[in-house]
PDB file of C-alpha atoms in Angstrom:
ATOM      1  CA  MET A   1      -0.331  -0.042   0.188  1.00 81.00           C
ATOM      2  CA  MET A   2       1.338   3.590  -0.685  1.00 82.00           C
ATOM      3  CA  ARG A   3       1.706   5.246   1.652  1.00 89.00           C
ATOM      4  CA  TYR A   4       1.868   8.658  -0.445  1.00 90.00           C
ATOM      5  CA  PRO A   5      -1.294   7.952  -2.401  1.00 92.00           C
ATOM      6  CA  GLU A   6      -1.979  11.757  -2.769  1.00 93.00           C
ATOM      7  CA  ALA A   7       1.274  11.796  -5.268  1.00 94.00           C
ATOM      8  CA  LEU A   8      -0.522  10.099  -7.612  1.00 94.00           C
ATOM      9  CA  LEU A   9      -2.597  13.690  -7.966  1.00 96.00           C
ATOM     10  CA  LEU A  10       0.367  15.199  -9.950  1.00 96.00           C
ATOM     11  CA  PRO A  11       0.231  13.496 -12.827  1.00 96.00           C
ATOM     12  CA  VAL A  12      -3.190  15.060 -13.113  1.00 97.00           C
ATOM     13  CA  LEU A  13      -2.308  18.259 -12.352  1.00 98.00           C
ATOM     14  CA  MET A  14       0.373  18.402 -14.830  1.00 97.00           C
ATOM     15  CA  LEU A  15      -1.881  17.017 -18.015  1.00 97.00           C
ATOM     16  CA  ALA A  16      -4.563  19.448 -16.073  1.00 98.00           C
ATOM     17  CA  ASP A  17      -2.503  22.157 -16.688  1.00 97.00           C
ATOM     18  CA  TYR A  18      -1.216  20.591 -20.587  1.00 97.00           C
ATOM     19  CA  LEU A  19      -5.106  20.325 -21.905  1.00 98.00           C
ATOM     20  CA  LEU A  20      -6.028  23.874 -20.441  1.00 98.00           C
ATOM     21  CA  THR A  21      -2.300  25.938 -22.211  1.00 97.00           C
ATOM     22  CA  ILE A  22      -3.937  24.112 -25.597  1.00 98.00           C
ATOM     23  CA  LEU A  23      -7.272  25.360 -24.212  1.00 98.00           C
ATOM     24  CA  GLY A  24      -6.668  28.630 -23.479  1.00 97.00           C
ATOM     25  CA  ALA A  25      -4.435  29.117 -26.578  1.00 96.00           C
ATOM     26  CA  ILE A  26      -7.671  28.624 -28.853  1.00 96.00           C
ATOM     27  CA  ARG A  27      -9.782  30.722 -27.015  1.00 95.00           C
ATOM     28  CA  ARG A  28      -7.188  33.654 -26.648  1.00 94.00           C
ATOM     29  CA  GLU A  29      -7.440  34.074 -30.476  1.00 92.00           C
ATOM     30  CA  GLY A  30     -10.914  35.805 -30.342  1.00 89.00           C
ATOM     31  CA  LYS A  31     -11.628  38.259 -30.013  1.00 90.00           C
ATOM     32  CA  TYR A  32      -9.436  39.153 -26.862  1.00 92.00           C
ATOM     33  CA  GLY A  33      -6.425  38.158 -29.546  1.00 91.00           C
ATOM     34  CA  GLU A  34      -6.859  40.910 -31.603  1.00 90.00           C
ATOM     35  CA  HIS A  35      -6.993  43.620 -28.118  1.00 92.00           C
ATOM     36  CA  PHE A  36      -3.506  41.685 -27.312  1.00 92.00           C
ATOM     37  CA  LYS A  37      -0.637  40.720 -29.191  1.00 91.00           C
ATOM     38  CA  ALA A  38       2.275  38.155 -28.066  1.00 89.00           C
ATOM     39  CA  GLU A  39       5.143  36.762 -29.094  1.00 87.00           C
ATOM     40  CA  HIS A  40       4.107  33.366 -27.451  1.00 86.00           C
ATOM     41  CA  TYR A  41       1.473  32.460 -25.006  1.00 89.00           C
ATOM     42  CA  GLU A  42       3.588  29.499 -24.061  1.00 91.00           C
ATOM     43  CA  LEU A  43       6.136  30.846 -20.924  1.00 87.00           C
ATOM     44  CA  ASN A  44       8.062  27.911 -21.355  1.00 89.00           C
ATOM     45  CA  PRO A  45       9.854  26.839 -24.036  1.00 90.00           C
ATOM     46  CA  VAL A  46      10.294  23.010 -24.018  1.00 92.00           C
ATOM     47  CA  PHE A  47       5.906  23.430 -24.511  1.00 93.00           C
ATOM     48  CA  ARG A  48       6.585  26.700 -26.327  1.00 92.00           C
ATOM     49  CA  ASN A  49       6.180  25.288 -30.333  1.00 93.00           C
ATOM     50  CA  THR A  50       3.633  22.167 -29.799  1.00 95.00           C
ATOM     51  CA  VAL A  51       1.181  24.938 -28.096  1.00 94.00           C
ATOM     52  CA  ALA A  52       1.619  26.925 -30.558  1.00 93.00           C
ATOM     53  CA  GLN A  53       0.907  23.981 -32.765  1.00 96.00           C
ATOM     54  CA  LYS A  54      -2.412  23.265 -30.854  1.00 96.00           C
ATOM     55  CA  LYS A  55      -1.411  20.156 -30.120  1.00 95.00           C
ATOM     56  CA  TRP A  56      -3.760  18.473 -27.236  1.00 96.00           C
ATOM     57  CA  PHE A  57      -1.318  15.112 -27.029  1.00 97.00           C
ATOM     58  CA  SER A  58       2.021  16.435 -26.615  1.00 96.00           C
ATOM     59  CA  PRO A  59       4.484  13.094 -26.382  1.00 96.00           C
ATOM     60  CA  LYS A  60       7.513  15.367 -24.713  1.00 96.00           C
ATOM     61  CA  HIS A  61       5.009  16.388 -21.758  1.00 97.00           C
ATOM     62  CA  THR A  62       3.168  12.661 -21.545  1.00 97.00           C
ATOM     63  CA  VAL A  63       6.641  11.237 -20.725  1.00 97.00           C
ATOM     64  CA  LEU A  64       7.783  14.196 -19.124  1.00 96.00           C
ATOM     65  CA  THR A  65       4.964  14.455 -16.354  1.00 97.00           C
ATOM     66  CA  VAL A  66       5.470  10.060 -16.449  1.00 97.00           C
ATOM     67  CA  LEU A  67       8.923  10.598 -15.333  1.00 97.00           C
ATOM     68  CA  PHE A  68       9.032  13.234 -12.629  1.00 96.00           C
ATOM     69  CA  SER A  69       5.553  12.535 -11.524  1.00 96.00           C
ATOM     70  CA  GLY A  70       7.819   8.490 -10.652  1.00 95.00           C
ATOM     71  CA  GLY A  71      10.671   9.382  -9.338  1.00 96.00           C
ATOM     72  CA  LEU A  72       8.351  12.119  -7.567  1.00 95.00           C
ATOM     73  CA  VAL A  73       6.487   8.909  -6.605  1.00 94.00           C
ATOM     74  CA  GLY A  74       9.547   6.554  -5.633  1.00 94.00           C
ATOM     75  CA  LEU A  75      11.650   9.300  -4.114  1.00 94.00           C
ATOM     76  CA  LEU A  76       8.494   9.814  -1.750  1.00 93.00           C
ATOM     77  CA  GLU A  77       7.493   5.808  -0.926  1.00 90.00           C
ATOM     78  CA  PHE A  78      11.497   4.407  -1.383  1.00 92.00           C
ATOM     79  CA  GLY A  79      13.365   7.688  -0.395  1.00 89.00           C
ATOM     80  CA  GLY A  80      13.148   7.506   3.564  1.00 90.00           C
ATOM     81  CA  LEU A  81      12.233  11.368   3.910  1.00 92.00           C
ATOM     82  CA  PRO A  82      11.241  13.091   6.662  1.00 95.00           C
ATOM     83  CA  GLU A  83       7.436  12.737   7.090  1.00 92.00           C
ATOM     84  CA  GLY A  84       7.422  16.737   7.843  1.00 95.00           C
ATOM     85  CA  PHE A  85       9.946  17.161   4.556  1.00 95.00           C
ATOM     86  CA  VAL A  86       6.675  15.220   2.214  1.00 95.00           C
ATOM     87  CA  GLU A  87       4.028  17.006   3.382  1.00 95.00           C
ATOM     88  CA  ALA A  88       6.167  19.930   2.841  1.00 97.00           C
ATOM     89  CA  LEU A  89       7.010  19.531  -0.286  1.00 96.00           C
ATOM     90  CA  LEU A  90       3.904  18.312  -1.857  1.00 96.00           C
ATOM     91  CA  GLY A  91       1.873  20.743  -0.304  1.00 96.00           C
ATOM     92  CA  CYS A  92       3.998  23.084  -2.203  1.00 97.00           C
ATOM     93  CA  LEU A  93       3.422  21.407  -5.627  1.00 96.00           C
ATOM     94  CA  PHE A  94      -0.556  21.035  -5.099  1.00 97.00           C
ATOM     95  CA  VAL A  95      -0.028  25.004  -4.305  1.00 98.00           C
ATOM     96  CA  VAL A  96       2.243  25.799  -7.311  1.00 97.00           C
ATOM     97  CA  TYR A  97      -0.499  23.577  -9.591  1.00 97.00           C
ATOM     98  CA  GLY A  98      -3.997  25.250  -7.673  1.00 97.00           C
ATOM     99  CA  MET A  99      -3.002  28.806  -8.754  1.00 97.00           C
ATOM    100  CA  ILE A 100      -1.419  27.559 -12.632  1.00 96.00           C
ATOM    101  CA  LEU A 101      -4.783  26.097 -12.910  1.00 98.00           C
ATOM    102  CA  GLY A 102      -6.224  28.787 -11.212  1.00 98.00           C
ATOM    103  CA  ARG A 103      -5.147  31.380 -13.834  1.00 96.00           C
ATOM    104  CA  HIS A 104      -6.149  29.473 -16.375  1.00 97.00           C
ATOM    105  CA  VAL A 105      -9.223  29.199 -15.356  1.00 98.00           C
ATOM    106  CA  SER A 106      -9.427  32.602 -15.076  1.00 97.00           C
ATOM    107  CA  ASN A 107      -8.415  33.467 -18.403  1.00 95.00           C
ATOM    108  CA  LEU A 108     -10.166  31.300 -19.634  1.00 97.00           C
ATOM    109  CA  LEU A 109     -13.617  33.310 -18.280  1.00 97.00           C
ATOM    110  CA  ILE A 110     -11.446  36.418 -20.238  1.00 95.00           C
ATOM    111  CA  PHE A 111     -11.364  34.977 -22.978  1.00 96.00           C
ATOM    112  CA  ARG A 112     -14.491  34.387 -23.388  1.00 96.00           C
ATOM    113  CA  TYR A 113     -16.186  37.511 -21.573  1.00 96.00           C
ATOM    114  CA  VAL A 114     -13.964  39.320 -24.205  1.00 95.00           C
ATOM    115  CA  ALA A 115     -15.584  37.605 -26.320  1.00 95.00           C
ATOM    116  CA  ASN A 116     -19.286  37.486 -25.351  1.00 96.00           C
ATOM    117  CA  ASN A 117     -18.753  41.511 -24.998  1.00 95.00           C
ATOM    118  CA  PRO A 118     -16.911  43.338 -27.654  1.00 92.00           C
ATOM    119  CA  GLY A 119     -17.776  45.871 -27.623  1.00 91.00           C
ATOM    120  CA  GLU A 120     -16.622  46.281 -23.757  1.00 93.00           C
ATOM    121  CA  ILE A 121     -12.800  46.762 -25.246  1.00 92.00           C
ATOM    122  CA  SER A 122     -11.157  49.197 -27.972  1.00 92.00           C
ATOM    123  CA  GLY A 123      -7.585  49.865 -28.742  1.00 94.00           C
ATOM    124  CA  GLN A 124      -4.538  47.635 -28.886  1.00 93.00           C
ATOM    125  CA  VAL A 125      -1.681  46.523 -26.376  1.00 93.00           C
ATOM    126  CA  VAL A 126       1.809  44.467 -27.384  1.00 94.00           C
ATOM    127  CA  LEU A 127       3.024  43.355 -23.934  1.00 91.00           C
ATOM    128  CA  ALA A 128       6.541  41.775 -24.483  1.00 91.00           C
ATOM    129  CA  HIS A 129       7.416  38.727 -23.554  1.00 87.00           C
ATOM    130  CA  ALA A 130       9.155  39.747 -20.256  1.00 89.00           C
ATOM    131  CA  MET A 131       6.581  41.193 -19.378  1.00 90.00           C
ATOM    132  CA  LEU A 132       4.032  38.512 -19.791  1.00 87.00           C
ATOM    133  CA  LEU A 133       6.716  36.618 -17.794  1.00 85.00           C
ATOM    134  CA  ALA A 134       6.586  38.964 -14.707  1.00 88.00           C
ATOM    135  CA  ILE A 135       2.488  38.711 -14.670  1.00 82.00           C
TER     136      ILE A 135
END
């Protein structure tokens, strides 16, 4: 029996992050994309081309998810780490992914609002990559 079954939630969160990124890249192209211009939608250069092509399945992401998740589960189950450290590590990972997924949902809601209320926005903003990273 696994000591930390909650660690199996991590690959689910990682896959949700990727799928929400693709959905966001698609939805951004509507009215929102007419007003806010950016060089890239995906900030991580490892996945930038895949996201730009809006591929729902990425072998690279899947392999990295399996390797990272498997390595983490192995470390937690067989690494002899102190209980407090494991709890802190899992807590940090879940909080970070909660923030990431929350940002994706927020973006999707903004894209939908702008699409449904196009008269409430005008003009154009061009965001540099450094500005997107700061945001």
